[in-house]
CSV table of C-alpha atoms in Angstrom, one decimal:
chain,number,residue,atom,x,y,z
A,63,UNK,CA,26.2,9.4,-13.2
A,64,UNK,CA,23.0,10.9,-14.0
A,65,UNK,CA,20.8,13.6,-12.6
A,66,UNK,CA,18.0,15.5,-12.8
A,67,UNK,CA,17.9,19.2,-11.2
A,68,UNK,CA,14.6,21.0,-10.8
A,69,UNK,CA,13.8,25.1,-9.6
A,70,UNK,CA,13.6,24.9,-6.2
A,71,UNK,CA,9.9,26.3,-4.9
A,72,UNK,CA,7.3,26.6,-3.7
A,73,UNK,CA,6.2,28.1,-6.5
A,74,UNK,CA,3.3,30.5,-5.8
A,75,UNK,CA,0.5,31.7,-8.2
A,76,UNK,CA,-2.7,33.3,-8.7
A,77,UNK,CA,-4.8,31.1,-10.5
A,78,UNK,CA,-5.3,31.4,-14.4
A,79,UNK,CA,-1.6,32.5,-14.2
A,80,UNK,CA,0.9,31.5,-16.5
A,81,UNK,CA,2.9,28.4,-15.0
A,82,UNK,CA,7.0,27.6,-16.0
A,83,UNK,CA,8.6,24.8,-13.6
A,84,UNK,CA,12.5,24.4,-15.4
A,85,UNK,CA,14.2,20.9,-15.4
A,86,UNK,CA,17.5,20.2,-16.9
A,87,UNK,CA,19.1,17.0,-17.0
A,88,UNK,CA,22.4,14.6,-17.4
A,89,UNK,CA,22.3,11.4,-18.5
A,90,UNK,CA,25.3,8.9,-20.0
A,91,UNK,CA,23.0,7.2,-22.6
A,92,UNK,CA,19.6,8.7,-24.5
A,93,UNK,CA,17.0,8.6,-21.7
A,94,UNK,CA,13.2,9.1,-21.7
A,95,UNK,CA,12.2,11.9,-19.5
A,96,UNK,CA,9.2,11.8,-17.5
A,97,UNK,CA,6.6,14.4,-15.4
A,98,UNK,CA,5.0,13.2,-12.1
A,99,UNK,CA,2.6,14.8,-9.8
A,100,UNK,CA,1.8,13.9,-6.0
A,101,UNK,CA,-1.2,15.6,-4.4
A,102,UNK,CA,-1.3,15.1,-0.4
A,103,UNK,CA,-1.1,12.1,1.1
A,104,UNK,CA,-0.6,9.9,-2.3
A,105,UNK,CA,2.1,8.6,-4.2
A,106,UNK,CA,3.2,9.9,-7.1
A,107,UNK,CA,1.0,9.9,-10.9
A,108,UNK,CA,2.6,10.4,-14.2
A,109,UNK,CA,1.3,13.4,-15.7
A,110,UNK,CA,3.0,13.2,-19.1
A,111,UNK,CA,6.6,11.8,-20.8
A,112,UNK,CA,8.7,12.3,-23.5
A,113,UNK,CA,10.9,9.4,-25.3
A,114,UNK,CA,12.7,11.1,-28.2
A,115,UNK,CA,14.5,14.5,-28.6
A,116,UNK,CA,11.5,17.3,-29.9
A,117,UNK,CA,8.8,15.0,-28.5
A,118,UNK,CA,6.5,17.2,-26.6
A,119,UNK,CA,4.2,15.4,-24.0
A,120,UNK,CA,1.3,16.7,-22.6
A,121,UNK,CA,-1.9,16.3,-20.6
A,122,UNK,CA,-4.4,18.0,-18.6
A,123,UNK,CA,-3.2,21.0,-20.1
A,124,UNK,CA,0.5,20.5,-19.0
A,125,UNK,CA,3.3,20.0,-21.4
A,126,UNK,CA,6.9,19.7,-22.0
A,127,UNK,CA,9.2,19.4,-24.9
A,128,UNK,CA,12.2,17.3,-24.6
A,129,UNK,CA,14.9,19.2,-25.7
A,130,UNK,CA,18.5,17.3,-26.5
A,131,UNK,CA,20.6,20.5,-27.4
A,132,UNK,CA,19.9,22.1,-23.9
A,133,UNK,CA,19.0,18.7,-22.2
A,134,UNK,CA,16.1,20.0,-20.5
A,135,UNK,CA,12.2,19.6,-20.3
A,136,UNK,CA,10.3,22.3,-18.8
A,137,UNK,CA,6.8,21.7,-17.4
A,138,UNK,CA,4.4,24.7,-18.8
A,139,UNK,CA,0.6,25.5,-18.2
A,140,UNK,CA,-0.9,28.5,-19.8
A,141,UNK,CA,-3.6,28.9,-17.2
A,142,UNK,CA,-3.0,27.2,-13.7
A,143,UNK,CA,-6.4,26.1,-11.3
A,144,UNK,CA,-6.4,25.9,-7.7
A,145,UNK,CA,-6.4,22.4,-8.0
A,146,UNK,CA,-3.1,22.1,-9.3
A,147,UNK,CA,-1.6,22.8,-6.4
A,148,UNK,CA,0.9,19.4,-6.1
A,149,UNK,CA,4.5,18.7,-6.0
A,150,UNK,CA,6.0,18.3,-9.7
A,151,UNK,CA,8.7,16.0,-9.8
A,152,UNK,CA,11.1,15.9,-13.5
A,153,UNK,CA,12.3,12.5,-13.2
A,154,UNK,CA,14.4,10.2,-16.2
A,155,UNK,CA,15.0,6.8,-16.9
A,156,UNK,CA,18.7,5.6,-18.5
A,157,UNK,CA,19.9,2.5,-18.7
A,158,UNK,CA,22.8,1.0,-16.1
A,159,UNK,CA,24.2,-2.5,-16.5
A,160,UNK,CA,21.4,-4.2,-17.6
A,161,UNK,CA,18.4,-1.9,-15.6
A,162,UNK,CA,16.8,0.8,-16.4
A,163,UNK,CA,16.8,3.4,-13.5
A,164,UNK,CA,15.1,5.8,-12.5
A,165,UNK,CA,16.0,9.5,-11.1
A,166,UNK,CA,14.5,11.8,-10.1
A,167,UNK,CA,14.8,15.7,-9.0
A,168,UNK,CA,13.7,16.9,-6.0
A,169,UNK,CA,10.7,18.2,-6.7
A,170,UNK,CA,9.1,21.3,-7.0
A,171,UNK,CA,5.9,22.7,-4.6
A,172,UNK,CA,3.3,24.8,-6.6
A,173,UNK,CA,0.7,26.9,-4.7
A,174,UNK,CA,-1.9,28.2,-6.8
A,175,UNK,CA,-4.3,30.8,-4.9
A,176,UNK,CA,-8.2,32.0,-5.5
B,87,UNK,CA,-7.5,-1.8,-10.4
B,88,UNK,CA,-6.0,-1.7,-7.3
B,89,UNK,CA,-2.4,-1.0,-9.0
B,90,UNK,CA,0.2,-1.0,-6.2
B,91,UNK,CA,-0.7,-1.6,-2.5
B,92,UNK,CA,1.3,-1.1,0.8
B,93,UNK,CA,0.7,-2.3,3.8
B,94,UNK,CA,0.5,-0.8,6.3
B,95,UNK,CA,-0.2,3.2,5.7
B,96,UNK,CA,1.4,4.3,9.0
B,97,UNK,CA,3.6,2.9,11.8
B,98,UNK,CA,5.3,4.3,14.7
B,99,UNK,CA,8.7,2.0,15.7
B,100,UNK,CA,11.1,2.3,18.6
B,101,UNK,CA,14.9,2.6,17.9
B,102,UNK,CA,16.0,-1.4,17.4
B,103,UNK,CA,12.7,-2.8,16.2
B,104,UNK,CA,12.7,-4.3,12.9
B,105,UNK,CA,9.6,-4.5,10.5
B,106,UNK,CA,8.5,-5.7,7.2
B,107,UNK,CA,6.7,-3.3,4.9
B,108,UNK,CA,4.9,-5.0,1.9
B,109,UNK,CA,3.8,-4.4,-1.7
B,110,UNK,CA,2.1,-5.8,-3.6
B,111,UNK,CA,1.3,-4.9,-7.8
B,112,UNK,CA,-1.5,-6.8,-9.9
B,113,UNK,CA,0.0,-5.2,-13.2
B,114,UNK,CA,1.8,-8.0,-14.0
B,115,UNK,CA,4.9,-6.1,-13.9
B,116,UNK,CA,8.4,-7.2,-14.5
B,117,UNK,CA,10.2,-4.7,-12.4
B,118,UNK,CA,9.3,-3.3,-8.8
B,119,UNK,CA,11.1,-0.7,-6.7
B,120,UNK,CA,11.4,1.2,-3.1
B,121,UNK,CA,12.3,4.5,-2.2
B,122,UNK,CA,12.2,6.9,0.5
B,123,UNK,CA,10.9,10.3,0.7
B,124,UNK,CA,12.6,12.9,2.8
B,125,UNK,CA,11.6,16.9,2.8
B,126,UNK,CA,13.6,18.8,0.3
B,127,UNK,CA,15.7,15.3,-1.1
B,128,UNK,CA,12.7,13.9,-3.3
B,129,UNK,CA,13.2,10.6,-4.5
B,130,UNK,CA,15.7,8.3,-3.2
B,131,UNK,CA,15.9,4.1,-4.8
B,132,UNK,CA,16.3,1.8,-1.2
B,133,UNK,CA,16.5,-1.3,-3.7
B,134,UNK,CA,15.2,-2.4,-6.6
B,135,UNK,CA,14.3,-5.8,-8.8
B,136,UNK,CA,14.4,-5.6,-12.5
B,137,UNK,CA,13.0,-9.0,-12.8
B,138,UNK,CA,11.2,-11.8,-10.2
B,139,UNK,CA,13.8,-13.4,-8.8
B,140,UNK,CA,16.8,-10.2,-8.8
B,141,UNK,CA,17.4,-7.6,-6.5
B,142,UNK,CA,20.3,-4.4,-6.6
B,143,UNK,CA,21.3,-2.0,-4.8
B,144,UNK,CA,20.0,2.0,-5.1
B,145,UNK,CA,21.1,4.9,-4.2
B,146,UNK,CA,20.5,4.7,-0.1
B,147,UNK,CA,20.3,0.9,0.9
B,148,UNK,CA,22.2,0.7,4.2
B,149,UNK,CA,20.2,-0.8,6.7
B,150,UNK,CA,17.7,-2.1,4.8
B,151,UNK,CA,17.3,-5.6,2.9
B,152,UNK,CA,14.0,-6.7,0.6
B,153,UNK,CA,12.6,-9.8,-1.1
B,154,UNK,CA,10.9,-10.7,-4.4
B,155,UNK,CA,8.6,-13.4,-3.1
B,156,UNK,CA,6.8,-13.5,-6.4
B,157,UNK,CA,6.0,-11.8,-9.9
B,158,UNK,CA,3.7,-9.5,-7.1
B,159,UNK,CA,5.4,-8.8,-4.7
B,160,UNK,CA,8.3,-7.0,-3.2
B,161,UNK,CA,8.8,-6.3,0.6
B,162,UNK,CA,11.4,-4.2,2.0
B,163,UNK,CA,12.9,-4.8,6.0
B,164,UNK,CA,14.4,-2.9,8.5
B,165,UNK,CA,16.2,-5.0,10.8
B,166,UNK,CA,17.1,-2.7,13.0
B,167,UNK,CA,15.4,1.0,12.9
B,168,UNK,CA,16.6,4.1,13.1
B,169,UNK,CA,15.5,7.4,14.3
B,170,UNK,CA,17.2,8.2,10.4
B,171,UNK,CA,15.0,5.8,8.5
B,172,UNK,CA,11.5,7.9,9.5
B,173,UNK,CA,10.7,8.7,6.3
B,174,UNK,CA,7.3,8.0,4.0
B,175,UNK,CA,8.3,5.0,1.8
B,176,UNK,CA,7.0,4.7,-2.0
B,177,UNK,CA,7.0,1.1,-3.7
B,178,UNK,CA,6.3,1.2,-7.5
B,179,UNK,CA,6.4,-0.8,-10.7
B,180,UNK,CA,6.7,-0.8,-14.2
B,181,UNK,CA,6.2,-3.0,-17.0
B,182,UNK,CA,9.7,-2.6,-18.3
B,183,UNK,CA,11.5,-5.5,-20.6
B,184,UNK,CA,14.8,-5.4,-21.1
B,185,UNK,CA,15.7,-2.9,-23.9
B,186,UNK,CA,12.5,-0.8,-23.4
B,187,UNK,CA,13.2,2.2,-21.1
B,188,UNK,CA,10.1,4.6,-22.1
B,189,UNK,CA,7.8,3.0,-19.4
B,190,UNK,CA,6.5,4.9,-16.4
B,191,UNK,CA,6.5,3.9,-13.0
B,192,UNK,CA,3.7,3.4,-10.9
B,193,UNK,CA,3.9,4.4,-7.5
B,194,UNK,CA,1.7,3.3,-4.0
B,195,UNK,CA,0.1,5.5,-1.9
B,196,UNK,CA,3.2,5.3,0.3
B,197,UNK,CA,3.8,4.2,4.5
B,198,UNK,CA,4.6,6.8,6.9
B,199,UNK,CA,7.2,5.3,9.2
B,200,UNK,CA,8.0,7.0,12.2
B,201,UNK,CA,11.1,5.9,14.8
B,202,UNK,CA,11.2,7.0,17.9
């Protein structure tokens, strides 16, 4: 079946630091790979996705390239903010039967600090 | 745009009480999911409908069932709750046809079910 398996956190950092959260995956098919966010208290937001191998998506100064030889898709941010502190969750979508499902990892807490 | 809306945000439940929780999308979406949230296990798909009128299985559906009343909407039930179903419960949808799979989901702000 498929998977998706995040660095465990929190991840702690001073802000204007440099920001790596790793996310490798398994999948039986070719699936689109996905970043969400969740702040307190809300549900989760996409923050950016990738549909092809050596796509890289990106937003709000997040990005990640999907990468097919090492079937990962790191989440990177050259300078974090206090206000990206959130819970990153690496998630894919692969088709079963006729569906296309989601999963996703388990998330990974990010603390960013004055 | 509202997006996805569940009703209620919060609710406290005694052991054997059942209770519907609703959603409810305005994206015209074709497919529309649950889940449950648990510290330190993410994600987990309850049930899901790919299309208005089907409903599968996830990942963790035991003691749960749900209904597509409509294009909109997508209510899951407990019948019978469990101290193990507290949880925060996410609904969400996505405008997926069949053969398209690079769609993201759209989530709810989630409802905090507690059983006591």
């Amino acid at each position: 079946g498929n998977s998706v398996t995040q660095m465990e956190g929190p991840v702690t950092l001073s802000e204007e630091a440099f920001l790596t959260i790793n996310c490798t995956y398994t999948a039986t098919g070719y699936p689109s790979l996905f970043w969400y966010v969740q702040y307190p208290g809300e549900g989760l937001q996409l923050l950016l996705k990738a549909t092809k191998a050596d796509d890289k998506g990106s937003n709000k100064g997040f990005e990640a390239t999907y990468r097919k030889e090492t079937t990962s898709f790191h989440l990177e941010k050259g300078s974090v903010q206090v206000s990206d502190s959130a819970v990153y969750f690496c998630a894919l979508s692969d088709r079963t039967g006729g569906s296309y499902i989601p999963t996703f990892g388990r998330g990974t807490s990010l603390i960013v600090h004055p | 745009n509202a997006g996805v809306t569940q009703t209620p945000k919060f609710q406290v439940l005694k052991t054997g009480q059942s209770m519907t929780l609703q959603c409810a999308q305005d994206m015209n979406h074709n497919s529309m999911y649950w889940y449950r949230q648990d510290p330190g296990m993410g994600l987990r798909l309850i049930y899901y409908s790919a299309s208005e009128g089907t409903t599968d299985k996830g990942e963790v559906p035991n003691g749960y069932n749900v209904s597509r009343l409509n294009k909109r909407e997508f209510s899951l039930r407990l019948e019978s709750a469990a101290p193990s179903q507290t949880s925060v419960y996410f609904c969400a949808s996505t405008d997926r046809d069949f053969g398209v799979g690079n769609q993201p989901q759209h989530f709810g702000d989630g409802t905090r079910l507690s059983i006591l």
